[in-house]
Structures are given as C-alpha cells and as structure tokens.
XYZ file of C-alpha atoms in Angstrom:
344
model
C 26.978 144.302 78.665
C 27.419 141.407 76.241
C 27.576 137.795 77.369
C 27.207 134.235 76.096
C 23.785 132.625 76.467
C 22.925 129.043 75.475
C 19.311 128.392 74.514
C 19.578 124.704 73.676
C 21.802 122.122 72.038
C 23.890 123.867 69.388
C 22.214 127.229 70.042
C 24.784 129.646 71.499
C 24.273 133.403 71.188
C 26.024 136.601 72.220
C 23.398 138.903 73.717
C 22.978 142.064 75.731
C 22.315 141.207 79.380
C 22.049 143.316 82.552
C 25.357 144.834 83.638
C 27.215 143.021 86.404
C 26.983 144.892 89.702
C 27.669 144.531 93.397
C 24.902 142.826 95.384
C 26.629 141.766 98.602
C 29.448 143.478 100.502
C 31.604 140.405 99.794
C 31.198 140.729 95.990
C 33.602 142.040 93.392
C 32.800 143.031 89.831
C 35.488 141.824 87.434
C 35.864 143.217 83.921
C 36.878 140.160 81.908
C 40.043 140.392 79.805
C 40.446 136.693 78.953
C 38.009 133.796 79.092
C 37.786 130.289 77.673
C 35.448 127.586 76.444
C 35.640 124.400 78.516
C 35.169 120.825 77.398
C 32.433 120.532 80.025
C 30.570 123.338 78.217
C 30.171 120.904 75.333
C 27.890 118.594 77.327
C 24.966 121.065 77.315
C 25.981 122.112 73.796
C 25.229 118.553 72.731
C 22.211 117.796 74.877
C 20.518 120.870 76.428
C 16.754 120.996 76.008
C 15.437 124.188 74.354
C 14.946 127.052 76.816
C 13.142 130.351 76.401
C 15.269 132.110 79.009
C 18.620 130.534 78.163
C 21.596 129.755 80.356
C 24.587 132.011 80.957
C 27.810 130.206 80.052
C 31.463 130.133 81.053
C 33.502 129.606 84.213
C 37.139 130.266 83.205
C 38.242 133.902 83.244
C 40.828 136.498 84.178
C 40.047 140.170 84.551
C 40.438 143.475 86.341
C 38.459 144.301 89.488
C 36.219 147.258 88.622
C 34.302 147.423 91.900
C 34.963 145.864 95.307
C 32.414 145.303 98.071
C 32.964 147.089 101.367
C 33.872 143.889 103.231
C 36.700 142.868 100.909
C 40.223 142.840 102.297
C 42.408 140.911 99.825
C 41.276 142.371 96.481
C 40.668 145.957 95.436
C 39.679 147.914 92.384
C 42.378 147.801 89.730
C 43.748 144.353 90.671
C 44.250 141.826 87.876
C 42.791 138.571 89.176
C 42.395 134.952 88.147
C 39.140 133.212 89.080
C 38.906 129.485 89.801
C 35.926 127.854 88.099
C 33.736 127.914 91.225
C 33.478 130.598 93.880
C 34.018 129.898 97.579
C 34.413 131.766 100.852
C 37.819 130.302 101.727
C 36.907 130.012 105.410
C 34.371 127.174 105.813
C 35.379 123.738 107.086
C 35.786 122.329 103.578
C 37.724 125.312 102.211
C 40.119 125.009 105.153
C 40.634 121.367 104.111
C 41.447 122.457 100.561
C 38.117 121.309 99.119
C 36.758 124.602 97.840
C 34.383 122.845 95.435
C 32.359 121.753 98.479
C 32.280 125.205 100.093
C 29.236 125.643 102.330
C 28.711 129.149 100.938
C 30.030 128.676 97.405
C 28.508 128.171 94.001
C 28.903 128.044 90.240
C 29.124 130.801 87.683
C 26.067 131.110 85.473
C 23.630 129.897 88.133
C 21.478 131.512 90.825
C 21.777 134.994 89.375
C 25.576 134.930 89.081
C 27.099 135.915 85.736
C 28.824 133.411 83.472
C 32.482 133.861 82.672
C 32.037 134.177 78.903
C 30.976 137.804 79.002
C 32.283 141.318 79.438
C 32.011 141.326 83.238
C 31.219 139.004 86.138
C 29.901 139.556 89.640
C 32.095 137.300 91.787
C 30.537 136.379 95.150
C 32.847 135.696 98.109
C 35.596 137.478 96.225
C 38.127 137.421 99.091
C 37.982 133.636 99.223
C 37.828 133.169 95.468
C 40.030 135.551 93.510
C 43.816 135.389 93.318
C 45.670 138.606 92.492
C 48.196 138.231 89.657
C 51.587 139.987 89.699
C 51.563 140.657 85.928
C 49.888 142.988 83.448
C 46.707 142.085 81.589
C 48.587 141.725 78.289
C 51.411 139.554 79.657
C 52.640 136.820 77.306
C 51.897 134.230 80.015
C 48.174 134.980 79.871
C 47.155 131.695 78.135
C 48.860 129.628 80.839
C 47.355 131.789 83.565
C 43.884 131.242 82.082
C 44.599 127.496 82.138
C 44.957 127.696 85.925
C 41.251 128.550 86.243
C 40.289 124.983 85.359
C 42.125 122.626 83.001
C 45.597 122.760 84.580
C 44.115 122.552 88.060
C 41.925 119.660 86.931
C 44.822 117.751 85.381
C 46.770 118.321 88.600
C 43.798 117.118 90.659
C 43.639 113.921 88.618
C 47.340 113.338 89.221
C 47.004 113.968 92.944
C 43.977 111.676 93.210
C 45.862 108.974 91.306
C 48.828 109.256 93.680
C 51.360 110.235 91.019
C 54.876 110.428 92.385
C 58.548 110.067 91.518
C 59.407 107.016 89.458
C 55.820 105.924 88.850
C 54.177 104.862 85.620
C 51.177 106.999 84.710
C 48.489 106.459 82.072
C 46.375 109.409 80.942
C 43.047 108.509 79.336
C 41.944 111.318 77.013
C 43.828 113.752 74.793
C 41.695 116.838 75.406
C 42.944 119.909 77.230
C 42.544 118.279 80.655
C 44.346 115.115 79.580
C 47.188 117.161 78.116
C 47.445 119.125 81.357
C 47.406 115.777 83.149
C 50.581 114.907 81.256
C 52.152 118.163 82.490
C 51.022 117.400 86.036
C 52.339 113.852 85.969
C 55.777 114.931 84.822
C 55.792 117.812 87.293
C 55.149 115.340 90.119
C 58.023 113.125 89.032
C 56.437 110.368 86.929
C 59.014 108.345 85.032
C 56.744 106.916 82.326
C 53.671 108.749 81.031
C 51.405 106.909 78.610
C 48.808 108.993 76.770
C 45.746 107.238 75.401
C 44.666 109.391 72.466
C 44.157 109.343 68.711
C 44.567 112.885 67.366
C 47.932 113.688 65.798
C 48.061 117.354 66.846
C 47.251 116.493 70.440
C 49.688 113.590 70.476
C 52.473 115.889 69.253
C 51.716 118.366 72.042
C 51.548 115.573 74.625
C 55.015 114.419 73.613
C 56.320 117.963 74.036
C 54.713 118.035 77.482
C 56.559 114.845 78.430
C 54.487 111.830 77.350
C 56.830 108.900 76.800
C 54.395 106.531 75.057
C 51.227 106.853 72.982
C 48.395 104.318 72.814
C 45.934 105.007 69.999
C 43.991 101.764 70.274
C 40.657 101.611 72.074
C 38.844 99.082 74.236
C 40.516 95.729 74.865
C 43.307 96.528 72.420
C 44.194 99.643 74.406
C 44.267 97.672 77.652
C 46.517 95.053 76.073
C 48.870 97.685 74.698
C 49.207 99.475 78.057
C 49.992 96.180 79.736
C 52.673 95.505 77.108
C 54.233 98.841 77.984
C 54.166 98.118 81.731
C 55.609 94.590 81.917
C 52.093 93.187 82.114
C 51.256 94.946 85.378
C 49.383 98.110 84.351
C 50.002 101.670 85.496
C 50.581 102.792 89.073
C 48.446 105.876 88.418
C 45.647 106.363 85.885
C 44.131 109.755 85.054
C 40.587 109.441 83.645
C 39.950 112.720 81.824
C 36.898 111.986 79.661
C 33.964 110.690 81.704
C 32.384 108.304 79.181
C 31.688 104.662 79.986
C 34.341 103.323 77.622
C 37.035 105.650 78.941
C 36.151 104.724 82.512
C 36.251 100.994 81.771
C 39.624 101.444 80.097
C 41.011 103.496 82.983
C 39.979 100.940 85.581
C 41.295 98.076 83.450
C 44.808 99.480 83.059
C 45.477 100.195 86.734
C 47.884 97.739 88.312
C 47.003 95.959 91.573
C 47.377 98.469 94.374
C 47.253 101.340 91.886
C 45.000 104.366 91.849
C 42.623 106.016 89.386
C 41.992 109.768 89.474
C 38.643 110.563 87.842
C 38.103 114.134 86.667
C 36.058 113.567 83.523
C 32.445 114.468 84.400
C 30.786 111.016 84.651
C 28.105 110.306 82.077
C 27.020 107.104 83.838
C 25.462 106.620 87.261
C 27.585 103.633 88.265
C 31.265 102.738 88.082
C 31.942 99.625 85.976
C 34.444 96.977 86.976
C 33.542 97.169 90.655
C 34.518 93.590 91.478
C 37.837 93.500 89.622
C 39.001 96.824 91.078
C 37.910 95.682 94.522
C 39.877 92.443 94.231
C 42.962 94.313 92.990
C 42.812 96.930 95.758
C 42.614 99.733 93.200
C 41.866 103.105 94.768
C 39.323 105.270 92.926
C 39.194 108.968 93.745
C 38.668 112.348 92.131
C 35.895 114.772 91.315
C 35.720 118.478 90.499
C 39.113 120.030 91.099
C 39.406 122.519 93.976
C 41.236 124.928 91.662
C 41.440 127.620 94.355
C 43.545 125.240 96.450
C 45.934 124.603 93.555
C 46.356 127.996 91.888
C 48.875 129.314 94.409
C 50.833 126.048 94.186
C 50.959 126.045 90.383
C 51.278 129.793 89.803
C 55.057 130.049 90.457
C 55.740 127.311 87.920
C 53.751 129.236 85.313
C 55.355 132.574 86.141
C 58.848 131.064 85.970
C 58.146 129.129 82.760
C 58.555 125.639 84.185
C 55.151 124.578 82.841
C 53.237 125.947 79.844
C 49.641 124.707 80.052
C 48.489 127.627 77.903
C 49.747 125.748 74.865
C 46.500 123.754 74.927
C 44.823 126.860 73.491
C 45.055 126.431 69.730
C 42.426 129.002 68.759
C 41.887 132.577 69.955
C 38.821 134.677 69.212
C 36.750 137.619 70.336
C 33.476 137.412 72.232
C 31.480 137.402 68.999
C 33.450 134.312 67.909
C 32.305 132.215 70.882
C 29.461 130.383 69.052
C 31.893 129.243 66.359
C 34.367 128.311 69.087
C 31.814 125.903 70.552
C 31.287 124.403 67.112
C 35.031 124.049 66.490
C 35.671 122.318 69.799
C 32.650 120.059 69.371
C 33.842 119.024 65.916
C 37.431 118.486 67.130
C 38.758 121.329 64.991
C 40.169 122.955 68.121
C 41.521 121.587 71.388
C 40.552 124.630 73.439
C 39.455 128.163 72.577
C 40.570 131.309 74.395
C 38.527 134.505 74.238
C 40.138 137.944 74.301
C 38.036 140.907 75.377
C-alpha cells in the first residue's frame, strides 16, 4: 500500500510500505477514505533530523473497516468509522475519566509499528475503544466536518473547556490556524458572548467572523495585550484559548487573562517553562490544557455536525489526493493553505 513517510525537514514522500494487517485480536484494519495534514505535522516538517528509515505520518482519518479482530464487539467489517488522533482501550482508569490521551494501553499513530493516518490503510489497535461508527455514507457532504472531529474541532473544544468558557463570558482565541478557528466555533457553541480572535491573515479572519468572532486583534506583543484590554473594559478575557504553542503566543495568552480567569493551552509547547508565572499566580489565573481527548468529545460534538449546527470542515481550504500530500505540507507551511484534506 502507499503511505506518507517523512525522512527529514522538508522531505516528505509517498512510498510503498507493507500492507496494514491484523496483529492483535483487538485490532481493526481501516481502509482510509479521508485524511488530513495537521498543524502539528509541520513541527517535524520544519525541524526533523535526516533519517534513513523515515517516519510514517498522519493521525486524522476516516475510513471503512476492512478487517476486524476476533475480540471486537462494537465495530465490524464494512462500518464507516472516524478515528480520534490517538488510540485507546476505552476501559482503563483514565479512559473512564474521559482522558483517553493518557490511556494505559494506548498510543500514537505512526509509532511502535502502527501505521500513520496519511496512507491507504491503517491498523488501529484497541479498535473497540477507539473507533466511532458513523451513520452516513463515505461520500457524504458532511465529510470535511467529520474529519475535523478527529483532531482540530476536538482540540478547539478542549481549549474552550480547559479555559472554562460558558454563557456570557468573554473569550480570546490566540492563533488563527485551524485549531484557533475551531476554538471560535467551540466558544460560541458553549455560549460565549464576546469572542476575540488574535490573528493576522485576512482569509482566516473572514472565516472566524463567519464562525462567530465578534472582534479581531491583529497586533502582536504588548500592542495586542493593550488592544484586548481596550475591548474588555481593561480587565482582560474570562477565558483564553492558546492555540499556537510558541513563547510569544503563550506570553500573550497569559497576559490577556483577567484576574480569576483561565487559559486553555492546546498549542504544543515549544518551550520547557511557562512564562509569567508570578503575575498569573498573583491574579489567580488557572492554566490547564494539553492534548485533547478527542475520543471523549466526538460523541458530544457529532450530533451538532450531523444536524448542521457547526461546520468545522470549513477550515479545509485545499483538497488533494495522496500523491499531493508533499505539496500540501509545503502549502500549509508557507501559509498558502489553512488545512489540507486528502481524498483516497
């Protein structure tokens, strides 16, 4: 089968790899029908050291179950399924608490002999605890939004939950990438009254406004902090969604939270320490977040997608085939595309 392999920074190839197959009785083999390139895939694209063996890529996909292990009870061959971006058993102590990203028996696609999602098929371990069966056909018009549930919509929702978004609150979203845009959707879905997007790209700003952003802040650094405070009567935001992970974005996020507010961090941190420790401590600002337990959120968000109340699939502004994946990485890295969907 064909799959995406990264051999170093900027070096993405589509190659023939061993076919996906059942290994454990709890596995399923999923023939991929839709996949995506994630913003987090761009970190190794920018910085990965050269490798002779390469790294299998991708963790966002939808597909049809081609083979089901003998122990599976909730999925069967022929089911159309959506896969959260990590696999988990659904039964361990952390899964039962809704924290599937910390599953004692879980893992990540593309590691430890498990296929990446940007390929023709994937062996999914712990398939009963991982996969969610979809009540639509593989060519349904909602497919982009269903793909978004695998990661970016769940991650934007996780940021909003961690930041304690609720009815009537003021929310600031730091970052205008796909996760930040989905954070706008999540904030409005949870009842936020004012949603301030911190971003600078006109196409993304236009989409954010359609998703429900009420204000746009295009300044950076101290000027951005000042502008957010102007928009919030000098107090700052009740809830801040940090959707980038860089030092500057983190400093900004912590600086625009009001006393007693909360910051939800879902941008993969590029620094080892959190800046502004003393000021956030003195202002009783809560800091939470991490990798989103998408499996815990898919069933909550799925009805809103199926009934058209939210449309996170609109963050996909480029669609290609598997052979177009290397150029998709380039386009996202160069800000020519917000997010790329792959049709197989």
